Amino acid sequence: MFNYIIVGAGFAGSVMAERISNILDEKVLLIEKRDHIGGNCYDFYDNDGILIHKYGPHIFHTNLKKVWDYLSNFTEWTHYEHKVLGYVDGKKVPIPFNLNTLRQILPDNADLIEDKLIKTYGYNSKIPILELSKTNDKYLKFLSKVVFQKIFLNYTKKQWGRDPNDLDPSVTNRVPIITSKDNRYFQDKYQGLPKKGYISIFHKLLSNSRIHILLNTDFKELIKLKDKKIYVSGKHFKGKFIFTGSIDELFNYKFGNLPYRSLKFKFKKYNQEYYQDVGTINYPNSHDFTRITEYKHLTGQSNPKTVINIEYPQKYCINQNIPYYPIPKKEYNLIYKEYEHEAQSIDNLYLLGRLAEYKYYNMDEVIHRALKVFEEISSE
Amino acid sequence: MFNYIIVGAGFAGSVMAERISNILDEKVLLIEKRDHIGGNCYDFYDNDGILIHKYGPHIFHTNLKKVWDYLSNFTEWTHYEHKVLGYVDGKKVPIPFNLNTLRQILPDNADLIEDKLIKTYGYNSKIPILELSKTNDKYLKFLSKVVFQKIFLNYTKKQWGRDPNDLDPSVTNRVPIITSKDNRYFQDKYQGLPKKGYISIFHKLLSNSRIHILLNTDFKELIKLKDKKIYVSGKHFKGKFIFTGSIDELFNYKFGNLPYRSLKFKFKKYNQEYYQDVGTINYPNSHDFTRITEYKHLTGQSNPKTVINIEYPQKYCINQNIPYYPIPKKEYNLIYKEYEHEAQSIDNLYLLGRLAEYKYYNMDEVIHRALKVFEEISSE
């Protein structure tokens, strides 16, 4: 009945469904465990009309013109450039650490350190904090210690539940020092939020009547792997199977569990116009939560009330909470490689997305991957 | 795989799915043609946070305690009693026509006519306009002509696209004269709107993970009737099949099409707090639309902007627009009876709801029917 089955209705699965139905003119069965489309990008207007990201703040940013152009077919954009402040020593300072932050935290030596930074690394560079700590200059060494202690260490411990040394550089590089006065959190060329919410993008991606959306359904209820073949309701499936769920679950954890970091959110509503000055404030040292995001800054809505989102990183337990972040460590990548190898031996199985590829993709990267996988599939 | 398949995720199908999954603890496949649950009761918060009924105003009202209690398991209520004004001779008068309307439209003879009405029909009675016209009293006759001409005739023509005489009394009785000063549109004991929208009710009705929701899917893609048996993906289906779609479509229109009345909506947003004084204003004589509803009156939301919904009744064409109202006429009921008879010869087929039973049910009546059909099924 279907030549294409997709598991997961986040960006990975939804972009694939859109391409297959609109370009190949083929029928798609899209299976989704939750009772809604959109994956972790799902947002909704609450009963005061405030647009809320159910699974934490999603700010779209990319340098990939192709991805921006593609997505712009499905939405208009609210112009927004994310600003983050970190609550450090009782002050709110720009994050990532930049030359403005330097002036607030080390005002006495700011001129000297700024000179040294620019001379050593160039203007407008991004220096990973673990990179900076390798310096021999005593001022830069001191700076690296301050940033490490005050901004990096405890935030990373809270966020990942482990010591920074115990993580792959690809994660820790996400907290750099920037040698400019650009207070924006992202420097990408294209930045914004979808005008009517991410959900409106997903409704449009999935609007082709050839896409059949099966909600509330664990793929395991329909799909079995046996002898390197895919079975759907007991029948050998010869179409293409695009899987965007957790790869270890697909193979019944035969090579072991892949660990993830999870999150818990507290949402609070206030009867006042704004709660804080910027979109997100990070709390590297105080409190159990990592950050507070106020959605109205992101979405540009005006409303007499406001909603904030407090993030508490959590241990991930299968079937109990949501796997948000793969944990990039060599040992886990080795487990992943075993699954990947197994997957390659199965005809017409395509792995795609954060969970299936065990990679900390941003939204734009996932969409980019989906467009590539679609090219592969359609040229076969 | 499934013992229960339901077609349609409006109240009929969703209540059935809720009961079957929660009470019988059975798995359900719920197939829905649209990309959302909730049928015509679907509502959403727009990007100014205004709650809008996508398929026209739905005001919940019932005298059935059982239905009210059942639904109250899934929502809190906003207290609301619907008020309608009719735009007649340049004035806005209470609808249905009552003793207050009488005073506004026929001020000179109001006392006399009021006396006669109460003496003839009793206080607080509902008199269908076609009933009133049978009177021999010249004042009441005059009244009946006024109401017929000014309020009833053109509205009915617009609403149904045909002459009142060409309709079953069950429809025309929906426009009575009321011999009291109660300006409420409904007199039911229980009235209100779900606090977080109808959509929140549907999410709760369908929250059991045993309910698998297949959106964007025409039942005909999965289900075939052949030799009085039900086939699902080519296999003889021996479970129970609950159908809430159009019965003529189920039988491939073999006894002819069942006609419906359709609607087109225009939504307009205004940058002002309110557009009109009450929930709905009827336009019996002016304009091509029948009525304008302002949602904020219904939902009780406060918001600096407001949204209105203008209703244009339409001819219904299969697959082109939505069948809203079955047209209660004897000749169509005869066609329906043929389908019903055919349906009875098919084991485990249950017909339920406005479309499957070709009856102009209100929401409470549909829920009442669903609870009854569930009792039937579960006692078998």
XYZ file of N, CA and C in Angstrom, chain B residues 161-362:
606
model
N -31.108 27.228 1.332
C -31.128 27.278 -0.125
C -32.430 26.777 -0.715
N -33.487 26.764 0.095
C -34.791 26.347 -0.434
C -35.921 26.961 0.393
N -37.129 26.817 -0.081
C -38.292 27.395 0.575
C -38.615 26.633 1.863
N -39.060 27.338 2.924
C -39.384 26.655 4.183
C -40.344 25.483 4.009
N -41.325 25.629 3.095
C -42.296 24.547 2.910
C -41.656 23.283 2.368
N -40.463 23.454 1.844
C -39.760 22.361 1.205
C -38.829 21.660 2.212
N -39.053 21.926 3.490
C -38.190 21.360 4.538
C -39.021 20.659 5.591
N -38.447 19.698 6.227
C -39.077 18.964 7.304
C -39.304 19.883 8.517
N -40.431 19.722 9.249
C -40.665 20.578 10.430
C -39.534 20.516 11.453
N -38.798 19.404 11.515
C -37.738 19.306 12.515
C -36.691 20.404 12.332
N -36.549 20.903 11.119
C -35.622 22.015 10.886
C -36.288 23.334 11.181
N -37.473 23.518 10.604
C -38.118 24.820 10.730
C -38.525 25.092 12.183
N -38.733 24.044 12.965
C -39.046 24.229 14.383
C -37.887 24.851 15.154
N -36.698 24.835 14.539
C -35.562 25.453 15.199
C -35.701 26.979 15.277
N -36.693 27.545 14.586
C -36.941 28.988 14.688
C -38.329 29.212 15.291
N -38.443 29.198 16.610
C -39.756 29.357 17.255
C -39.999 30.802 17.711
N -41.227 31.018 18.187
C -41.536 32.224 18.964
C -41.607 31.790 20.417
N -41.038 32.594 21.306
C -41.024 32.197 22.715
C -41.828 33.204 23.537
N -42.776 32.689 24.289
C -43.668 33.576 25.045
C -43.089 33.864 26.430
N -41.913 34.452 26.444
C -41.318 34.891 27.715
C -40.361 36.029 27.386
N -39.697 36.540 28.411
C -38.732 37.616 28.178
C -37.301 37.120 28.342
N -37.129 35.823 28.204
C -35.807 35.210 28.309
C -35.062 35.437 26.990
N -34.032 36.285 27.034
C -33.312 36.620 25.800
C -32.231 35.614 25.428
N -32.113 34.536 26.204
C -31.065 33.569 25.875
C -31.464 32.753 24.647
N -30.449 32.401 23.863
C -30.732 31.640 22.641
C -31.097 30.205 22.978
N -30.451 29.652 23.999
C -30.774 28.301 24.458
C -31.318 28.388 25.884
N -32.252 27.486 26.197
C -32.774 27.479 27.558
C -32.268 26.269 28.353
N -31.320 25.534 27.801
C -30.858 24.305 28.451
C -30.282 24.578 29.846
N -30.377 23.543 30.661
C -29.881 23.641 32.037
C -28.365 23.825 32.072
N -27.659 23.095 31.216
C -26.198 23.158 31.210
C -25.728 23.868 29.946
N -24.962 24.932 30.120
C -24.446 25.663 28.968
C -23.030 26.141 29.262
N -22.205 26.174 28.250
C -20.862 26.697 28.467
C -19.942 26.401 27.307
N -18.694 26.852 27.461
C -17.655 26.524 26.484
C -16.458 25.945 27.222
N -15.802 24.964 26.607
C -14.643 24.370 27.280
C -13.540 25.413 27.486
N -13.011 25.468 28.706
C -12.112 26.564 29.100
C -10.895 26.693 28.192
N -10.309 25.588 27.797
C -9.121 25.666 26.941
C -9.424 25.215 25.511
N -10.670 25.405 25.106
C -11.026 25.063 23.739
C -11.498 23.629 23.617
N -12.288 23.372 22.580
C -12.725 21.996 22.308
C -11.523 21.097 22.051
N -10.482 21.669 21.448
C -9.324 20.847 21.101
C -8.730 20.178 22.346
N -8.799 20.864 23.486
C -8.240 20.262 24.705
C -9.079 19.068 25.144
N -10.378 19.122 24.892
C -11.226 17.957 25.180
C -10.795 16.782 24.305
N -10.596 17.055 23.031
C -10.245 15.962 22.116
C -8.881 15.371 22.447
N -7.939 16.230 22.820
C -6.632 15.687 23.213
C -6.789 14.744 24.405
N -7.646 15.108 25.333
C -7.837 14.231 26.497
C -8.621 12.980 26.139
N -9.663 13.131 25.324
C -10.432 11.947 24.906
C -9.510 10.923 24.243
N -8.535 11.424 23.505
C -7.705 10.535 22.686
C -6.322 10.312 23.289
N -6.188 10.537 24.593
C -4.847 10.472 25.185
C -4.369 9.055 25.497
N -5.271 8.094 25.530
C -4.855 6.724 25.820
C -3.943 6.208 24.704
N -2.813 5.636 25.109
C -1.845 5.222 24.082
C -2.348 4.013 23.289
N -3.476 3.449 23.678
C -4.069 2.380 22.873
C -4.819 2.921 21.650
N -5.019 4.232 21.626
C -5.701 4.831 20.470
C -4.655 5.269 19.451
N -4.694 4.687 18.275
C -3.754 5.031 17.209
C -4.485 5.887 16.197
N -3.977 7.094 16.009
C -4.702 8.083 15.210
C -4.051 8.212 13.844
N -4.772 7.854 12.821
C -4.246 7.932 11.451
C -4.874 9.130 10.756
N -4.108 10.245 10.702
C -4.636 11.483 10.129
C -4.451 11.503 8.619
N -5.080 12.494 7.978
C -4.839 12.743 6.551
C -5.199 11.526 5.703
N -6.080 10.681 6.183
C -6.312 9.411 5.512
C -7.786 9.182 5.235
N -8.101 9.026 3.975
C -9.440 8.665 3.565
C -9.645 7.184 3.898
N -10.721 6.859 4.602
C -10.913 5.452 5.022
C -10.878 4.499 3.828
N -11.266 5.014 2.651
C -11.338 4.135 1.479
C -9.964 3.604 1.050
N -8.917 4.271 1.507
C -7.574 3.779 1.179
C -7.249 2.493 1.922
N -7.928 2.279 3.030
C -7.630 1.109 3.866
C -8.751 0.092 3.842
N -9.969 0.599 3.720
C -11.134 -0.243 3.991
C -12.004 -0.424 2.760
N -12.368 -1.661 2.511
C -13.277 -1.957 1.402
C -14.430 -2.803 1.924
N -15.614 -2.558 1.377
C -16.746 -3.439 1.642
C -16.908 -4.339 0.428
N -17.021 -5.641 0.679
C -17.242 -6.565 -0.450
C -18.050 -7.744 0.058
N -19.079 -8.131 -0.669
C -19.926 -9.259 -0.270
C -20.357 -9.140 1.193
N -20.756 -7.948 1.576
C -21.227 -7.681 2.955
C -20.166 -7.984 4.011
N -18.923 -7.945 3.606
C -17.844 -8.106 4.579
C -16.935 -6.883 4.522
N -16.244 -6.659 5.641
C -15.325 -5.518 5.734
C -13.899 -6.021 5.532
N -13.174 -5.394 4.613
C -11.774 -5.757 4.363
C -10.864 -4.588 4.737
N -9.812 -4.895 5.498
C -8.831 -3.871 5.850
C -7.501 -4.273 5.221
N -6.978 -3.419 4.367
C -5.757 -3.729 3.600
C -5.853 -5.119 2.993
N -7.013 -5.455 2.474
C -7.185 -6.724 1.775
C -7.531 -7.913 2.655
N -7.429 -7.736 3.994
C -7.731 -8.857 4.892
C -9.144 -8.718 5.450
N -9.846 -9.826 5.563
C -11.186 -9.809 6.148
C -11.095 -9.355 7.606
N -11.783 -8.261 7.927
C -11.706 -7.671 9.266
C -12.840 -8.218 10.119
N -12.478 -8.819 11.235
C -13.507 -9.438 12.074
C -13.796 -8.641 13.342
N -13.077 -7.529 13.536
C -13.351 -6.688 14.699
C -14.562 -5.804 14.455
N -14.724 -4.814 15.304
C -15.869 -3.915 15.175
C -15.467 -2.643 14.448
N -16.345 -2.235 13.536
C -16.061 -1.113 12.659
C -17.091 -0.016 12.921
N -16.636 1.094 13.497
C -17.539 2.197 13.842
C -17.330 3.319 12.842
N -18.367 3.595 12.106
C -18.255 4.533 10.994
C -19.026 5.808 11.304
N -18.327 6.955 11.289
C -19.003 8.230 11.559
C -18.950 9.167 10.339
N -18.530 8.640 9.207
C -18.495 9.450 7.979
C -19.827 9.433 7.249
N -19.842 9.900 6.010
C -21.079 9.935 5.227
C -21.436 8.529 4.764
N -22.638 8.130 5.084
C -23.039 6.745 4.793
C -23.089 6.480 3.285
N -23.468 7.483 2.499
C -23.536 7.236 1.053
C -22.146 6.983 0.469
N -21.153 7.647 1.050
C -19.774 7.438 0.606
C -19.315 6.013 0.950
N -19.726 5.539 2.136
C -19.345 4.184 2.560
C -19.814 3.154 1.536
N -20.998 3.389 0.980
C -21.555 2.427 0.023
C -21.397 2.914 -1.418
N -20.413 3.791 -1.583
C -20.063 4.232 -2.930
C -21.259 4.817 -3.687
N -22.148 5.491 -2.957
C -23.288 6.214 -3.536
C -24.223 5.320 -4.342
N -24.293 4.037 -4.004
C -25.071 3.108 -4.824
C -26.562 3.416 -4.857
N -27.103 4.022 -3.792
C -28.528 4.384 -3.805
C -28.715 5.882 -4.099
N -27.676 6.554 -4.511
C -27.757 7.994 -4.784
C -27.103 8.834 -3.696
N -26.857 10.093 -4.026
C -26.213 11.016 -3.077
C -27.199 11.510 -2.032
N -26.735 11.640 -0.810
C -27.523 12.315 0.211
C -27.099 13.779 0.235
N -28.049 14.710 0.046
C -27.650 16.114 -0.021
C -27.372 16.717 1.361
N -26.521 17.694 1.375
C -26.184 18.427 2.598
C -26.168 19.910 2.296
N -26.211 20.717 3.350
C -25.941 22.129 3.209
C -24.520 22.365 3.701
N -23.789 23.204 2.975
C -22.424 23.525 3.377
C -22.321 24.997 3.782
N -21.168 25.389 4.250
C -20.934 26.764 4.694
C -19.579 27.238 4.200
N -19.489 28.545 3.977
C -18.182 29.157 3.762
C -18.020 30.212 4.849
N -16.804 30.325 5.388
C -16.578 31.300 6.455
C -15.601 32.363 6.009
N -15.904 33.600 6.362
C -14.881 34.649 6.277
C -14.528 35.052 7.696
N -13.241 35.044 8.003
C -12.785 35.509 9.307
C -12.172 36.897 9.122
N -12.539 37.812 10.011
C -11.913 39.137 9.966
C -11.412 39.502 11.345
N -10.234 40.122 11.368
C -9.673 40.560 12.650
C -9.699 42.082 12.711
N -10.093 42.611 13.861
C -10.130 44.053 14.046
C -9.235 44.459 15.204
N -8.588 45.596 15.017
C -7.717 46.145 16.050
C -8.513 46.957 17.067
N -9.523 46.348 17.621
C -10.382 47.014 18.610
C -10.896 45.929 19.539
N -11.387 46.341 20.713
C -11.700 45.324 21.709
C -12.915 44.477 21.313
N -13.988 45.134 20.858
C -15.172 44.375 20.425
C -15.703 44.896 19.103
N -16.358 44.018 18.366
C -16.943 44.390 17.093
C -18.445 44.601 17.211
N -19.096 43.755 18.031
C -20.548 43.857 18.191
C -20.907 43.583 19.650
N -22.208 43.789 19.983
C -22.602 43.744 21.392
C -22.802 42.342 21.935
N -23.101 41.389 21.071
C -23.410 40.032 21.537
C -22.659 39.008 20.687
N -22.752 37.742 21.109
C -22.047 36.661 20.430
C -22.366 36.578 18.947
N -23.667 36.591 18.641
C -24.061 36.431 17.239
C -25.120 37.454 16.844
N -24.963 38.029 15.668
C -26.036 38.838 15.082
C -26.477 38.177 13.774
N -27.784 37.927 13.694
C -28.366 37.334 12.483
C -28.760 38.434 11.499
N -28.611 38.138 10.241
C -29.022 39.080 9.192
C -30.060 38.397 8.313
N -31.342 38.415 8.759
C -32.357 37.657 8.026
C -32.571 38.201 6.610
N -32.489 39.511 6.444
C -32.894 40.076 5.155
C -31.761 40.733 4.383
N -30.881 41.413 5.087
C -29.789 42.087 4.374
C -28.635 41.117 4.163
N -27.831 41.405 3.178
C -26.569 40.700 2.908
C -26.752 39.230 2.474
N -25.649 38.683 1.945
C -25.667 37.282 1.510
C -25.343 36.325 2.644
N -24.734 36.857 3.706
C -24.405 35.976 4.833
C -25.596 35.873 5.768
N -25.615 34.842 6.598
C -26.717 34.668 7.545
C -26.419 35.285 8.901
N -25.142 35.173 9.330
C -24.874 35.675 10.675
C -23.399 35.975 10.867
N -23.138 36.838 11.849
C -21.769 37.180 12.225
C -21.581 36.828 13.696
N -20.560 36.034 13.979
C -20.269 35.650 15.357
C -18.935 36.247 15.776
N -18.910 36.797 16.978
C -17.661 37.341 17.524
C -17.229 36.420 18.666
N -16.072 35.757 18.452
C -15.708 34.666 19.355
C -15.454 35.085 20.792
N -14.917 36.309 20.980
C -14.564 36.706 22.347
C -15.776 36.745 23.277
N -16.964 37.018 22.720
C -18.161 36.966 23.565
C -18.404 35.547 24.058
N -18.127 34.578 23.206
C -18.375 33.170 23.549
C -17.345 32.668 24.567
N -16.085 32.965 24.288
C -15.007 32.360 25.074
C -14.670 33.153 26.325
N -15.128 34.426 26.377
C -14.833 35.252 27.545
C -13.394 35.732 27.600
N -12.640 35.556 26.507
C -11.254 36.029 26.495
C -11.192 37.548 26.536
N -10.132 38.090 27.148
C -9.883 39.513 26.961
C -8.644 39.664 26.098
N -8.718 40.581 25.152
C -7.652 40.728 24.165
C -7.876 42.078 23.500
N -6.805 42.826 23.186
C -7.013 44.135 22.534
C -7.567 44.022 21.109
N -7.449 42.841 20.495
C -8.019 42.636 19.159
C -9.228 41.701 19.230
N -9.938 41.592 18.130
C -11.097 40.702 18.120
C -11.259 40.071 16.729
N -11.846 38.884 16.707
C -12.053 38.170 15.441
C -13.537 37.875 15.265
N -14.045 38.160 14.060
C -15.425 37.789 13.750
C -15.434 36.752 12.634
N -16.551 36.084 12.539
C -16.735 34.971 11.625
C -18.047 35.223 10.884
N -17.945 35.417 9.591
C -19.132 35.690 8.780
C -19.497 34.412 8.032
N -20.766 34.003 8.125
C -21.179 32.712 7.562
C -21.984 32.863 6.280
N -21.498 32.207 5.250
C -22.203 32.159 3.972
C -22.624 30.722 3.689
N -23.911 30.414 3.776
C -24.350 29.059 3.415
C -24.054 28.770 1.946
N -23.771 27.513 1.668
C -23.328 27.096 0.337
C -23.997 25.798 -0.066
N -24.047 25.586 -1.363
C -24.394 24.291 -1.910
C -23.263 23.327 -1.570
N -23.605 22.102 -1.268
C -22.573 21.104 -0.968
C -22.235 20.295 -2.219
N -20.955 20.169 -2.498
C -20.499 19.326 -3.614
C -19.467 18.337 -3.079
N -19.676 17.076 -3.343
C -18.794 16.018 -2.838
C -17.328 16.334 -3.132
N -16.499 16.198 -2.105
C -15.042 16.410 -2.200
C -14.635 17.853 -2.458
N -15.608 18.761 -2.537
C -15.226 20.152 -2.780
C -15.395 21.016 -1.548
N -16.442 20.754 -0.786
C -16.555 21.457 0.485
C -17.074 20.470 1.539
N -17.453 21.003 2.696
C -17.724 20.137 3.852
C -19.226 19.957 4.034
N -19.675 18.722 4.236
C -21.104 18.526 4.520
C -21.406 18.904 5.967
N -22.094 20.034 6.175
C -22.397 20.467 7.544
C -23.735 19.940 8.035
N -24.784 20.223 7.251
C -26.131 19.893 7.723
C -26.804 18.904 6.787
N -27.245 17.760 7.302
C -28.128 16.911 6.495
C -29.408 17.707 6.246
N -30.064 17.453 5.146
C -31.279 18.213 4.846
C -32.488 17.326 5.114
N -33.154 17.576 6.221
C -34.231 16.679 6.635
C -35.468 16.838 5.753
N -35.556 15.961 4.783
C -36.733 15.907 3.913
C -37.074 14.448 3.726
N -38.359 14.171 3.592
C -38.785 12.776 3.488
C -38.060 12.008 2.392
N -37.959 12.620 1.202
C -37.362 11.884 0.084
C -35.911 11.480 0.361
N -35.185 12.348 1.100
C -33.794 12.008 1.402
C -33.741 10.942 2.497
N -34.708 11.027 3.407
C -34.761 9.999 4.445
C -35.021 8.621 3.864
N -35.789 8.613 2.768
C -36.037 7.323 2.114
C -34.740 6.749 1.534
N -33.951 7.621 0.936
C -32.643 7.161 0.439
C -31.817 6.653 1.618
N -31.814 7.450 2.706
C -31.041 7.037 3.880
C -31.449 5.650 4.350
N -32.760 5.410 4.362
C -33.263 4.116 4.849
C -32.687 2.955 4.032
N -32.537 3.174 2.747
C -31.940 2.118 1.908
C -30.516 1.815 2.352
N -29.744 2.888 2.589
C -28.370 2.687 3.064
C -28.370 1.999 4.430
N -29.251 2.464 5.303
C -29.300 1.916 6.658
C -29.603 0.418 6.608
N -30.546 0.067 5.740
C -30.929 -1.335 5.589
C -29.741 -2.178 5.130
N -29.041 -1.654 4.146
C -27.837 -2.313 3.644
C -26.802 -2.466 4.774
N -26.648 -1.417 5.554
C -25.655 -1.427 6.637
C -25.983 -2.503 7.664
N -27.285 -2.682 7.922
C -27.690 -3.662 8.933
C -27.321 -5.087 8.543
N -27.137 -5.295 7.264
C -26.803 -6.652 6.820
C -25.304 -6.938 6.953
N -24.553 -5.957 7.419
C -23.104 -6.148 7.553
C -22.755 -6.307 9.026
N -22.173 -7.431 9.340
C -21.821 -7.711 10.740
C -20.817 -6.699 11.272
N -21.032 -6.296 12.512
C -20.047 -5.478 13.229
C -19.825 -4.092 12.644
N -20.774 -3.636 11.856
C -20.714 -2.257 11.372
C -21.657 -1.404 12.220
N -21.124 -0.317 12.777
C -21.928 0.570 13.610
C -21.917 1.957 12.989
N -23.109 2.530 12.791
C -23.214 3.878 12.233
C -23.475 4.858 13.358
N -22.794 5.981 13.308
C -22.875 6.904 14.442
C -22.565 8.324 13.997
N -23.472 9.252 14.329
C -23.183 10.668 14.121
C -23.979 11.311 13.003
N -23.791 12.623 12.864
C -24.545 13.438 11.914
C -24.481 12.898 10.491
N -23.299 12.488 10.071
C -23.119 12.070 8.686
C -23.548 10.626 8.464
N -23.207 9.771 9.415
C -23.509 8.345 9.233
C -24.988 8.062 9.440
N -25.645 8.890 10.269
C -27.069 8.661 10.536
C -27.950 9.670 9.803
N -27.291 10.576 9.089
C -28.003 11.607 8.338
C -29.058 12.298 9.209
N -28.589 12.766 10.375
C -29.478 13.455 11.316
C -28.803 14.713 11.826
N -29.578 15.788 11.937
C -29.065 17.070 12.388
C -28.900 17.045 13.908
N -27.932 16.250 14.374
C -27.637 16.164 15.806
C -26.904 17.404 16.288
N -27.203 17.855 17.513
C -26.324 18.795 18.195
C -25.187 18.019 18.851
